[in-house]
Tab-separated table of C-alpha atoms in Angstrom:
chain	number	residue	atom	x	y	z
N	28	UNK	CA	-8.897	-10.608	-21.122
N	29	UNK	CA	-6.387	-11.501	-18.302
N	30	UNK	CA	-5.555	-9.102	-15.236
N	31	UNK	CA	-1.523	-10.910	-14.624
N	32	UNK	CA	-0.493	-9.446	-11.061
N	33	UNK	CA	3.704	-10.358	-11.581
N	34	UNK	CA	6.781	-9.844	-9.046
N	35	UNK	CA	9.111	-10.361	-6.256
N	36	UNK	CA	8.765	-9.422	-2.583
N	37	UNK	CA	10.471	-10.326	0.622
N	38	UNK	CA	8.791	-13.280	0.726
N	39	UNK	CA	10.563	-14.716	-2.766
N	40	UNK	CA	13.745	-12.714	-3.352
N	41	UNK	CA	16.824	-11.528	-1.057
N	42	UNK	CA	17.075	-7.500	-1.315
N	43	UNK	CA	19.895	-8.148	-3.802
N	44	UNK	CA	17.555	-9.544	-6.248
N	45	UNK	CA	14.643	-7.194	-5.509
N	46	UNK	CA	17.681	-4.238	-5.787
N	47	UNK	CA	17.930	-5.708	-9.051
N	48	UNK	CA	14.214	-5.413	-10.452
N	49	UNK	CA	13.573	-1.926	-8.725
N	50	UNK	CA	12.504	0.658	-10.341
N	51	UNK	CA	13.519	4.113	-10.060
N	52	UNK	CA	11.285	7.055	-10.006
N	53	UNK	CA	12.778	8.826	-12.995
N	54	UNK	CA	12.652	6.353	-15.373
N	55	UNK	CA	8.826	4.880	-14.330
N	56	UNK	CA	7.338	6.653	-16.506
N	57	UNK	CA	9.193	5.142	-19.748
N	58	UNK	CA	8.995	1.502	-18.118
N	59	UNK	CA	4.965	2.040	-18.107
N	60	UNK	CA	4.897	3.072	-21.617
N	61	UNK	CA	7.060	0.280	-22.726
N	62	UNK	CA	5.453	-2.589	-20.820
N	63	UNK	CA	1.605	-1.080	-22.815
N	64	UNK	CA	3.514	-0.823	-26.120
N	65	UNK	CA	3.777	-5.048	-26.150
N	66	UNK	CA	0.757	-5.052	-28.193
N	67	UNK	CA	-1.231	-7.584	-25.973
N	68	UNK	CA	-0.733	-5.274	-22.556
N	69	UNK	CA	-3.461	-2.682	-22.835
N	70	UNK	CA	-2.985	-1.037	-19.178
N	71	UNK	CA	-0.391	-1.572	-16.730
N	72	UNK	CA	0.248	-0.238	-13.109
N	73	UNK	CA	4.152	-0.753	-11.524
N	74	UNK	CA	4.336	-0.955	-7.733
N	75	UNK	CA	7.704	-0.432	-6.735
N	76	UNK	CA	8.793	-0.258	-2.655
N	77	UNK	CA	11.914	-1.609	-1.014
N	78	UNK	CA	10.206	-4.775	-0.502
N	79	UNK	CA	8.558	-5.254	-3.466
N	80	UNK	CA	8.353	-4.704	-7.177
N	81	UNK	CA	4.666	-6.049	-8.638
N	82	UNK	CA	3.395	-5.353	-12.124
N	83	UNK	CA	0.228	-5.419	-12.553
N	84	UNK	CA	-1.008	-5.481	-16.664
N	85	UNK	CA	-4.177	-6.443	-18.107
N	86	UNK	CA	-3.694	-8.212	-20.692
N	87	UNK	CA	-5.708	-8.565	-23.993
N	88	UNK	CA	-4.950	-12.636	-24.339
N	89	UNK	CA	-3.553	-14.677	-21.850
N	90	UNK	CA	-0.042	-14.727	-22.683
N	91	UNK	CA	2.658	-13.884	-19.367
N	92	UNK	CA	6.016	-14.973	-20.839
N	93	UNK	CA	6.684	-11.670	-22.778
N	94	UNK	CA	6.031	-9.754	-19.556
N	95	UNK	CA	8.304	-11.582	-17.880
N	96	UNK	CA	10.823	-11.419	-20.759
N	97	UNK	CA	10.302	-7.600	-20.459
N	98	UNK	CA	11.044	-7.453	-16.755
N	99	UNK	CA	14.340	-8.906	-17.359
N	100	UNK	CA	14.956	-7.536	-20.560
N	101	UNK	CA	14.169	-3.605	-18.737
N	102	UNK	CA	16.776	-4.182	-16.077
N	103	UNK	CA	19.367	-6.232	-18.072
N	104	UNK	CA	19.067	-9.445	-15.804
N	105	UNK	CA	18.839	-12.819	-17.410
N	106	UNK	CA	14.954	-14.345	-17.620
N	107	UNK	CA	15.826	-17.497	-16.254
N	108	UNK	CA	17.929	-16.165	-13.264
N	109	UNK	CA	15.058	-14.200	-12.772
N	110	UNK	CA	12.010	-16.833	-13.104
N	111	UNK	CA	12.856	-18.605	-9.914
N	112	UNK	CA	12.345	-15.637	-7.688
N	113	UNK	CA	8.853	-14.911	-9.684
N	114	UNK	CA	5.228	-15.239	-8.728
N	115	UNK	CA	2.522	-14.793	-11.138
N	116	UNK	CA	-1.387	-14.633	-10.102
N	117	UNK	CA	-4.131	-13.922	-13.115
N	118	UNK	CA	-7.429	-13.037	-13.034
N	119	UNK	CA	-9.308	-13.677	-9.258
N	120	UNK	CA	-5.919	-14.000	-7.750
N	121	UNK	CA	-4.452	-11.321	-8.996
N	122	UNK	CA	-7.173	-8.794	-7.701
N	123	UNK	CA	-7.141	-10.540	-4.390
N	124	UNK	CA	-3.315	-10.831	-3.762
N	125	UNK	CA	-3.298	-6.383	-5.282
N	126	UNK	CA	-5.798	-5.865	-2.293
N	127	UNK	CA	-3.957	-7.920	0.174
N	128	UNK	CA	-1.360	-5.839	-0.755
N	129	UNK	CA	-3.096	-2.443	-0.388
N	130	UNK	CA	-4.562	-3.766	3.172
N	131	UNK	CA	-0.727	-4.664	4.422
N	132	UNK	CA	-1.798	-8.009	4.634
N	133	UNK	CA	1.039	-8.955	2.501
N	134	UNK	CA	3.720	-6.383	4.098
N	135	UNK	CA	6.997	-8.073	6.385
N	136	UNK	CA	5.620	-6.030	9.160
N	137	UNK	CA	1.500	-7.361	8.869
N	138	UNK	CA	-0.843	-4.348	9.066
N	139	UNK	CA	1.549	-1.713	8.140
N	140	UNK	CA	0.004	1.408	6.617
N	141	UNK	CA	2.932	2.560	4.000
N	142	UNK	CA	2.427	0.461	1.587
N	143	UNK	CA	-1.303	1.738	0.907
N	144	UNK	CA	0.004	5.324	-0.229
N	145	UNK	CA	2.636	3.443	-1.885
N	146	UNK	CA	-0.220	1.984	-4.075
N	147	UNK	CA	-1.771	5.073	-4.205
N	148	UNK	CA	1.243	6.739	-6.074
N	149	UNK	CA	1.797	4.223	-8.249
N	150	UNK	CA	-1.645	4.321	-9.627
N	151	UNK	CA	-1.006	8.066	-9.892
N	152	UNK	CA	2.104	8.112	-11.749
N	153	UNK	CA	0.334	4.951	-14.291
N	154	UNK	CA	-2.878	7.228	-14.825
N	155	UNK	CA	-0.364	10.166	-15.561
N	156	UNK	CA	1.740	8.062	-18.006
N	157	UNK	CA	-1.488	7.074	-19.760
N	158	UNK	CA	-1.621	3.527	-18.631
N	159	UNK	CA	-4.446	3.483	-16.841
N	160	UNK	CA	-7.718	2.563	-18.420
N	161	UNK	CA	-11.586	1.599	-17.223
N	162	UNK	CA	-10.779	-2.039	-16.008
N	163	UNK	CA	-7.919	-0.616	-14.250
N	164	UNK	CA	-9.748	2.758	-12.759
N	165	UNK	CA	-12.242	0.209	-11.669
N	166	UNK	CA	-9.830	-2.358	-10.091
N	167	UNK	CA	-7.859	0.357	-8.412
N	168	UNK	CA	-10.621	2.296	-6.831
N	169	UNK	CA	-12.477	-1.028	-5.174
N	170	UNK	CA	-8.628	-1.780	-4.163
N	171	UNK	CA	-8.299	1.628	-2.003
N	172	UNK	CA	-11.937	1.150	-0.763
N	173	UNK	CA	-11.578	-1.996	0.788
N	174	UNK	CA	-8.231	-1.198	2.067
N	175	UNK	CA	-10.136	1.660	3.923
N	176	UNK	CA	-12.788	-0.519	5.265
N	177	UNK	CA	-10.122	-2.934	6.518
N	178	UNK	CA	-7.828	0.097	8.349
N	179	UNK	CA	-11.944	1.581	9.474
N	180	UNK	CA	-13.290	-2.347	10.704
N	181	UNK	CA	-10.359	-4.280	11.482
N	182	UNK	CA	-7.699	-3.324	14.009
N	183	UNK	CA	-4.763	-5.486	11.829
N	184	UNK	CA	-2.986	-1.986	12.001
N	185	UNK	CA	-3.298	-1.040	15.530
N	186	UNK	CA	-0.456	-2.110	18.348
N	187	UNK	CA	2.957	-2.371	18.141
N	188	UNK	CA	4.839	-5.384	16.233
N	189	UNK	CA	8.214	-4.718	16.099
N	190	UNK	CA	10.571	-4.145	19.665
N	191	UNK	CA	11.570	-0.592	18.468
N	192	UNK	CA	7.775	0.424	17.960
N	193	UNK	CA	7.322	-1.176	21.223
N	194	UNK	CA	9.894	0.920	22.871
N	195	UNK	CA	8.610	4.430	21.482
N	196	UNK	CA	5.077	3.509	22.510
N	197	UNK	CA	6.257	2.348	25.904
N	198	UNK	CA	7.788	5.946	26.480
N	199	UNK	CA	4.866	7.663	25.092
N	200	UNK	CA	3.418	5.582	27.704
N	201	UNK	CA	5.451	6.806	30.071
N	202	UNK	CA	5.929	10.779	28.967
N	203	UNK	CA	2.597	12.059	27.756
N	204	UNK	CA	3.957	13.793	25.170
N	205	UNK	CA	8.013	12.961	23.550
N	206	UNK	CA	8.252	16.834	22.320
N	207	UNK	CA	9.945	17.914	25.200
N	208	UNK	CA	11.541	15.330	25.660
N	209	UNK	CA	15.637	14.398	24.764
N	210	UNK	CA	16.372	10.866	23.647
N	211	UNK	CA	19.502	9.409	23.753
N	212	UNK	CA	19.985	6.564	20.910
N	213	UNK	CA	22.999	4.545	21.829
N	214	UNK	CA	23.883	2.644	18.990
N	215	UNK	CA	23.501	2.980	15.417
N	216	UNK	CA	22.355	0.091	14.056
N	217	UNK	CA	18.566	-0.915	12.297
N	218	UNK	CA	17.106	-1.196	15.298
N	219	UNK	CA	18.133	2.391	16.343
N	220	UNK	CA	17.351	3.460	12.975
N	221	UNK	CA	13.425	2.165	13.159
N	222	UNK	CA	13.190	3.829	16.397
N	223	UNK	CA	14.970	6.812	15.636
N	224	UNK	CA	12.095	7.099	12.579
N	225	UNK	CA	9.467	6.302	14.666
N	226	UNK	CA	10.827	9.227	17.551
N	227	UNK	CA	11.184	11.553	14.224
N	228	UNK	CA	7.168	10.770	13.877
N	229	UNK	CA	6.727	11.294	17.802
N	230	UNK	CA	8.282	15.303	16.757
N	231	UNK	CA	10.532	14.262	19.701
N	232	UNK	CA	12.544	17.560	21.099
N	233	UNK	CA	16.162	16.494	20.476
N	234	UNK	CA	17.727	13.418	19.511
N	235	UNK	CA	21.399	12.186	20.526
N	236	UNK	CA	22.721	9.337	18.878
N	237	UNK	CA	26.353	7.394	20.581
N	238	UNK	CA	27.987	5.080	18.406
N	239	UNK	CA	30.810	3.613	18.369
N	240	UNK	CA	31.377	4.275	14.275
N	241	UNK	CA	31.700	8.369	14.235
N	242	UNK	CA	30.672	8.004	10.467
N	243	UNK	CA	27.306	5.439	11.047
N	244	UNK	CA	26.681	7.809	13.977
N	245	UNK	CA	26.932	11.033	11.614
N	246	UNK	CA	24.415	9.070	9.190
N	247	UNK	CA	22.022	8.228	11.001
N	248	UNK	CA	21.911	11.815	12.770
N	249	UNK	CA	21.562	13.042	9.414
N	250	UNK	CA	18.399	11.099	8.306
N	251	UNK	CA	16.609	12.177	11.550
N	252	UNK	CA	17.646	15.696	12.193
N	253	UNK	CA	20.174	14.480	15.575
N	254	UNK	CA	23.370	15.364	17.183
N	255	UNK	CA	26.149	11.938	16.547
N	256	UNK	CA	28.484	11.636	19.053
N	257	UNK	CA	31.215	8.935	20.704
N	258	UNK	CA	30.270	6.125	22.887
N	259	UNK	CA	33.120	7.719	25.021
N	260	UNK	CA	30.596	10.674	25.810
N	261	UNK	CA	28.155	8.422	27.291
N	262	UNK	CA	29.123	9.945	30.903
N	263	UNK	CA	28.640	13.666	29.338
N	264	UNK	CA	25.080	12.529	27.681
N	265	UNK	CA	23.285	10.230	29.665
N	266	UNK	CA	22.401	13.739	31.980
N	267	UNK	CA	20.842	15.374	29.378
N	268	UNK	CA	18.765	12.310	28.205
N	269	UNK	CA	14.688	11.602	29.409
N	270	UNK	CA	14.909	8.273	27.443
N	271	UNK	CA	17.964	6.513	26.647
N	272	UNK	CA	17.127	3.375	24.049
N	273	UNK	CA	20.460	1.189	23.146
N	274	UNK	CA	21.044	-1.450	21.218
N	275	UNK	CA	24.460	-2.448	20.381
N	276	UNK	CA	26.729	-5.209	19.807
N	277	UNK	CA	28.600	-4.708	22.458
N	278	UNK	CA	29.515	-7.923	24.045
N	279	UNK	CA	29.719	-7.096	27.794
N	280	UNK	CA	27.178	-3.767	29.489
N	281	UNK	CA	28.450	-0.541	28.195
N	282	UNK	CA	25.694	1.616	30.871
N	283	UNK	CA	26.755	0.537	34.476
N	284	UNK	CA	25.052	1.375	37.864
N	285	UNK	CA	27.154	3.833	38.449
N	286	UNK	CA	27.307	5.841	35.252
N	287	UNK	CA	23.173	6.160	35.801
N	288	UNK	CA	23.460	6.778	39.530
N	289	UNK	CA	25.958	9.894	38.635
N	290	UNK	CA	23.127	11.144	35.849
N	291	UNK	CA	20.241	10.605	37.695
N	292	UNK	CA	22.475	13.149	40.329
N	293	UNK	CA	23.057	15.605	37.823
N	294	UNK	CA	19.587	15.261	36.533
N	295	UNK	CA	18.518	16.512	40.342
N	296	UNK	CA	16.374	12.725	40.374
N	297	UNK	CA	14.255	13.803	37.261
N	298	UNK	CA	13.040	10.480	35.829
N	299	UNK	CA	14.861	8.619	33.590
N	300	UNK	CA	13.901	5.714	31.392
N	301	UNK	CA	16.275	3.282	29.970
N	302	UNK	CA	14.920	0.499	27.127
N	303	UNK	CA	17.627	-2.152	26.708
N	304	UNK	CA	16.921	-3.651	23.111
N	305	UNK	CA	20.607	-5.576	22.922
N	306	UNK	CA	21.302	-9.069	23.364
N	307	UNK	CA	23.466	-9.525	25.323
N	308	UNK	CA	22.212	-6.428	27.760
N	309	UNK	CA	24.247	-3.360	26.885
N	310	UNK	CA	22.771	-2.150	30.560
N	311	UNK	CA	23.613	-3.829	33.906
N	312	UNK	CA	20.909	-5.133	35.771
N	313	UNK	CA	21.294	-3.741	38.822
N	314	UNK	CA	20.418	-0.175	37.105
N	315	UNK	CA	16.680	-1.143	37.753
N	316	UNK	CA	17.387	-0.991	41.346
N	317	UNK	CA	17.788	2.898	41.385
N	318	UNK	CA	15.110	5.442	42.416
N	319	UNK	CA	13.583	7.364	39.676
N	320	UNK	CA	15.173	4.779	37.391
N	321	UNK	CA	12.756	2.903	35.087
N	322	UNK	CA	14.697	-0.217	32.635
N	323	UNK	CA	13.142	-2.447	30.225
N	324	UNK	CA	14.930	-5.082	28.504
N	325	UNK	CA	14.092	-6.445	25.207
N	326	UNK	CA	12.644	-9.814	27.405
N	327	UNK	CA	9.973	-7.430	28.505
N	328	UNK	CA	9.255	-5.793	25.289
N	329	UNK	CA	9.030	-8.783	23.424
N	330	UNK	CA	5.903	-10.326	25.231
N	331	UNK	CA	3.964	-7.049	24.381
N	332	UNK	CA	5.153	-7.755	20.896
N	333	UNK	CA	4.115	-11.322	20.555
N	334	UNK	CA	0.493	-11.079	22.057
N	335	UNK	CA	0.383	-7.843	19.400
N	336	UNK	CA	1.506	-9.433	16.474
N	337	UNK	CA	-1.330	-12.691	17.651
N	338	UNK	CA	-4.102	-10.305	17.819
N	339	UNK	CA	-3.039	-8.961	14.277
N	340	UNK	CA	-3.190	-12.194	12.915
N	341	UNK	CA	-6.256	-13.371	14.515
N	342	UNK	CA	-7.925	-9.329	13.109
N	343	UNK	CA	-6.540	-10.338	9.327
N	344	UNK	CA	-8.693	-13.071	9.187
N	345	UNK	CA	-11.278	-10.995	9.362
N	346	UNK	CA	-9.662	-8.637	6.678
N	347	UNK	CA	-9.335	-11.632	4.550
N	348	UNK	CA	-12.909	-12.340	4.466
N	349	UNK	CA	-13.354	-8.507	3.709
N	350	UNK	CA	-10.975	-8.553	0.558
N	351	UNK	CA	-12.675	-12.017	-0.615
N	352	UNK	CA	-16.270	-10.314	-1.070
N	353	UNK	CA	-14.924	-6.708	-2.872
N	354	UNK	CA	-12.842	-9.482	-4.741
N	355	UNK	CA	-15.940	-11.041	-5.572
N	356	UNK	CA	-17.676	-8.273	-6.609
N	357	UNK	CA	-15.558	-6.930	-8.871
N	358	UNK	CA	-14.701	-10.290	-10.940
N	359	UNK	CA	-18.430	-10.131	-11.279
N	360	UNK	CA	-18.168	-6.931	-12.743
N	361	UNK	CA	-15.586	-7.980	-14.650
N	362	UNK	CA	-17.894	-11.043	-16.308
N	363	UNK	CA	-20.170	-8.515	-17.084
N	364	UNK	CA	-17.979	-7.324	-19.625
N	365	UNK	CA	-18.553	-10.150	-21.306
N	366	UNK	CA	-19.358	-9.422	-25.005
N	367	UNK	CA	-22.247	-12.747	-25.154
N	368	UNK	CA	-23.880	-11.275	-22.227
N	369	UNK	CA	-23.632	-7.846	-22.653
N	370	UNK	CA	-25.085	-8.111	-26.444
N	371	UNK	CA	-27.908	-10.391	-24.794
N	372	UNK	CA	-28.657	-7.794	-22.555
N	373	UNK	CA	-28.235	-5.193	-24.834
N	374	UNK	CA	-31.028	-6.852	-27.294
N	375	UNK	CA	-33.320	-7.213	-24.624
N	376	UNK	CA	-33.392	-3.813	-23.236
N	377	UNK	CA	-33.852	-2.568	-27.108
N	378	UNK	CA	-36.286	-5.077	-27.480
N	379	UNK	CA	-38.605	-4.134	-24.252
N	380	UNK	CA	-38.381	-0.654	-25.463
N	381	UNK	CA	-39.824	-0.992	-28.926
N	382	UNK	CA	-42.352	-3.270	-27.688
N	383	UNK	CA	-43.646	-0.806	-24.981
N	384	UNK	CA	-43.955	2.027	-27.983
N	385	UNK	CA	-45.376	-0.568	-30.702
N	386	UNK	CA	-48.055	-0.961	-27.664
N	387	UNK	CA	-48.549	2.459	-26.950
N	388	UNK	CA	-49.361	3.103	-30.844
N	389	UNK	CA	-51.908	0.374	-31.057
N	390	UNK	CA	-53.710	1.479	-28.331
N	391	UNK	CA	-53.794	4.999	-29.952
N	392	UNK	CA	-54.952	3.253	-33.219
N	393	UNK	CA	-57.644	1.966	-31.370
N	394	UNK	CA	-58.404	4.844	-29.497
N	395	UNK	CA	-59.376	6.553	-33.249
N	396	UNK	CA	-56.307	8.659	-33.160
N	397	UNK	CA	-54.565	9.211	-36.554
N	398	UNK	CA	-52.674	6.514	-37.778
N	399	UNK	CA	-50.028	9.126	-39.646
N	400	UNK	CA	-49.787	11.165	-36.276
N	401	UNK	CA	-49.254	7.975	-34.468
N	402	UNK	CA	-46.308	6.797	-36.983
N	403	UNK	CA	-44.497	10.413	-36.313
N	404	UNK	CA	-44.941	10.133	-32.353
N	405	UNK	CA	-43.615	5.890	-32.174
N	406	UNK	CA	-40.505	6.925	-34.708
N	407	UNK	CA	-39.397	10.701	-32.507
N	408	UNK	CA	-40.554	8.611	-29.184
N	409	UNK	CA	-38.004	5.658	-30.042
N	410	UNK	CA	-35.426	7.760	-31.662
N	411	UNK	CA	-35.366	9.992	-28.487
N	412	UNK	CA	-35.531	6.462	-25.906
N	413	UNK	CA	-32.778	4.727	-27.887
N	414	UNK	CA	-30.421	8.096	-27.942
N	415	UNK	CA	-31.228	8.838	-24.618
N	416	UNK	CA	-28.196	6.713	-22.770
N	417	UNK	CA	-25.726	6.614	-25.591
N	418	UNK	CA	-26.050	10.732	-25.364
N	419	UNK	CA	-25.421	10.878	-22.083
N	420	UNK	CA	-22.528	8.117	-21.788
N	421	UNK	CA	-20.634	10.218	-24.781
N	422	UNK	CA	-21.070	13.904	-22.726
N	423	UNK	CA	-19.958	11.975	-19.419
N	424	UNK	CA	-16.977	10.280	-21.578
N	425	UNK	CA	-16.185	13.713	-23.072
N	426	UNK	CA	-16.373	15.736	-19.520
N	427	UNK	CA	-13.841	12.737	-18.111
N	428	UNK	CA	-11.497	13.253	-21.160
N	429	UNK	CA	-11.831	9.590	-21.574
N	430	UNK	CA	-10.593	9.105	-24.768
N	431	UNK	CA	-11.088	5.432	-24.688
N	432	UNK	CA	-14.785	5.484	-24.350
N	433	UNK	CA	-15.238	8.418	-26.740
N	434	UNK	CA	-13.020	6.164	-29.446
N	435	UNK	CA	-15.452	3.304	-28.946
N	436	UNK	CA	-18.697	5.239	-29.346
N	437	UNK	CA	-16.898	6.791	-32.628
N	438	UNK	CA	-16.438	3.618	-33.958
N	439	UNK	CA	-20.058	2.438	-33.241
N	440	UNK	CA	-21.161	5.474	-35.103
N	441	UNK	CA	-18.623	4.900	-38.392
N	442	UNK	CA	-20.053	1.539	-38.528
């Protein structure tokens, strides 16, 4: 038996590759059910993100090259285009690198707490396509435990790593609460689109978004429920807005002095608070020198950043040594399932049992007790010790609806 954890991330592939090898939700189901009906894959899970597509089989004999064939065969791309952009772990290093996973250990941003539901469904949608069996119920449960006690012990989640994230959390900082408040997103770029997510989380009050593509503008507004409008509004906006983020290309300061000194005016001196993420500055520097003006640059953001994004690293250490001992523990479940042992075992228990009754008859014989009575009590008394586990296993199998068990306890009983 082999677990084979098989894939491309960010780490191996460019996002046209991994564009290539993703799956989509409507036809997950049918991949599952093809990848088990290889003969040698008797359980598979498919975890399938933006940065990532992993398989994850177990695999009846230790043979990977017709799971990769499959990959490439599924999505029409050639296998050896495909091989060079391919990892492949087995057994110990598969589980470890599925719970790295799970943890975000092995996420572009490190820590980040998506990718654990994105586990979660996947295991979902495998149990629901019938592709998930005992070693994989097993694996998949001790996978979401530990990545709990890593998000419950370890603080690789906490603090901001990216400038964006650093920018909402500065203004949450700043404003108690962002659902009163009106942002201003100037800019329409991936920058402003993380942030603009991460205001949408923050339930932040309104959201204008100036860019100097109407149609990028009018996208982005879309996805997070704002108002697009023309960099040529700026003078018309900036009033309105409690936080103005930008972050554009623009080569020279699009926000002068004097555009903020009119809006802080109309505003009658309520506070504003202007992050510059751009490089160069879209703001002019000589906006910090206002009253009731607050500007950040991305120089200033990016310090908070850095000493966050140390003291993740430094906390995954310590959620490496976390994932190493569930790891552990479940590979030694796993050689338990060894048939050699598990017979051993199996004869020794049945052994110690029948020598504890043959015991408890002699001393009845030699208590004077009848030797016929005695017979009938050892023969019910190990009938009903030996039945006792199997009889409970098969009504616990049959309240599960695991029909894998029940089919192995049928065939023990044929036999």
């Amino acid at each position: 038996m082999t677990i084979l954890a098989l894939g491309v991330n960010h780490k191996t592939a460019s996002v046209e590759v991994r564009e290539k090898v993703a799956f989509a939700a409507d036809k997950l189901e049918l991949a599952l059910q093809s990848l088990t009906q290889l003969g040698h894959v008797s359980e598979s899970v498919i975890v399938s993100t933006c940065n990532r597509t992993e398989l994850y089989c177990h695999l009846e004999q230790a043979d990977l090259e017709p799971v990769v064939q499959w990959l490439a065969d599924f999505h029409q791309v050639p296998a050896a285009e495909l091989q060079q952009y391919l990892y492949q772990l087995a057994d110990t290093e598969a589980v470890d690198h599925l719970m790295a996973v799970a943890s975000g250990l092995d996420s572009l941003v490190l820590g980040e707490p998506q990718i654990l539901g994105q586990v979660k469904q996947a295991y979902q949608q495998a149990k629901e396509a019938g592709t998930v069996g005992t070693i994989f119920e097993r694996l998949f449960q001790s996978t979401f435990a530990i990545a709990k006690d890593v998000r419950t012990h370890t603080e690789v989640g906490q603090n901001a790593v990216s400038v964006a994230f650093a920018a909402v959390n500065l203004a949450k900082h700043i404003f108690s609460s962002l659902k009163d408040a009106t942002v201003l997103l100037v800019g329409a770029g991936e920058t402003a689109e993380l942030a603009a997510r991460h205001l949408s989380e923050q339930g932040v009050k309104r959201m204008l978004i100036a860019n100097r593509t109407r149609a990028r503008g009018e996208a982005l507004a879309q996805l997070v429920g704002g108002e697009a409008h023309s960099l040529s509004d700026l003078q018309y906006l900036l009033p309105q807005a409690d936080i103005v983020i930008s972050s554009t290309a623009s080569p020279l300061p699009i926000i002068g002095k004097g555009l903020v000194e009119s809006a802080v005016k109309k505003r009658r001196h309520q506070p504003m608070l202007l992050i510059d993420l751009a490089v160069p500055r879209d703001v002019e520097e000589q906006v910090g020198d206002l009253d009731d003006v607050f500007l950040y640059t991305v120089d200033d953001l990016q310090s908070i950043v850095s000493a966050n994004r140390k003291q993740r690293e430094n906390e995954a250490e310590a959620a490496r040594a976390m994932i190493a001992s569930q790891a552990e523990a479940f590979n030694a479940w796993m050689r338990s399932l060894n048939s050699v042992d598990l017979l051993k075992r199996y004869r020794e228990t049945h052994q110690q049992l029948a020598e504890q009754a043959l015991q408890r008859a002699l001393q009845g014989l030699n208590s004077g007790k009848d030797p016929q009575d005695l017979l009938i009590e050892l023969t019910n008394r190990l009938s009903n010790t030996l039945m006792h586990t199997p009889t409970r296993a098969i009504q616990e199998a049959g309240r599960r609806g695991d029909l894998t068990a029940l089919a192995a306890y049928q065939k023990l009983i044929k036999e």
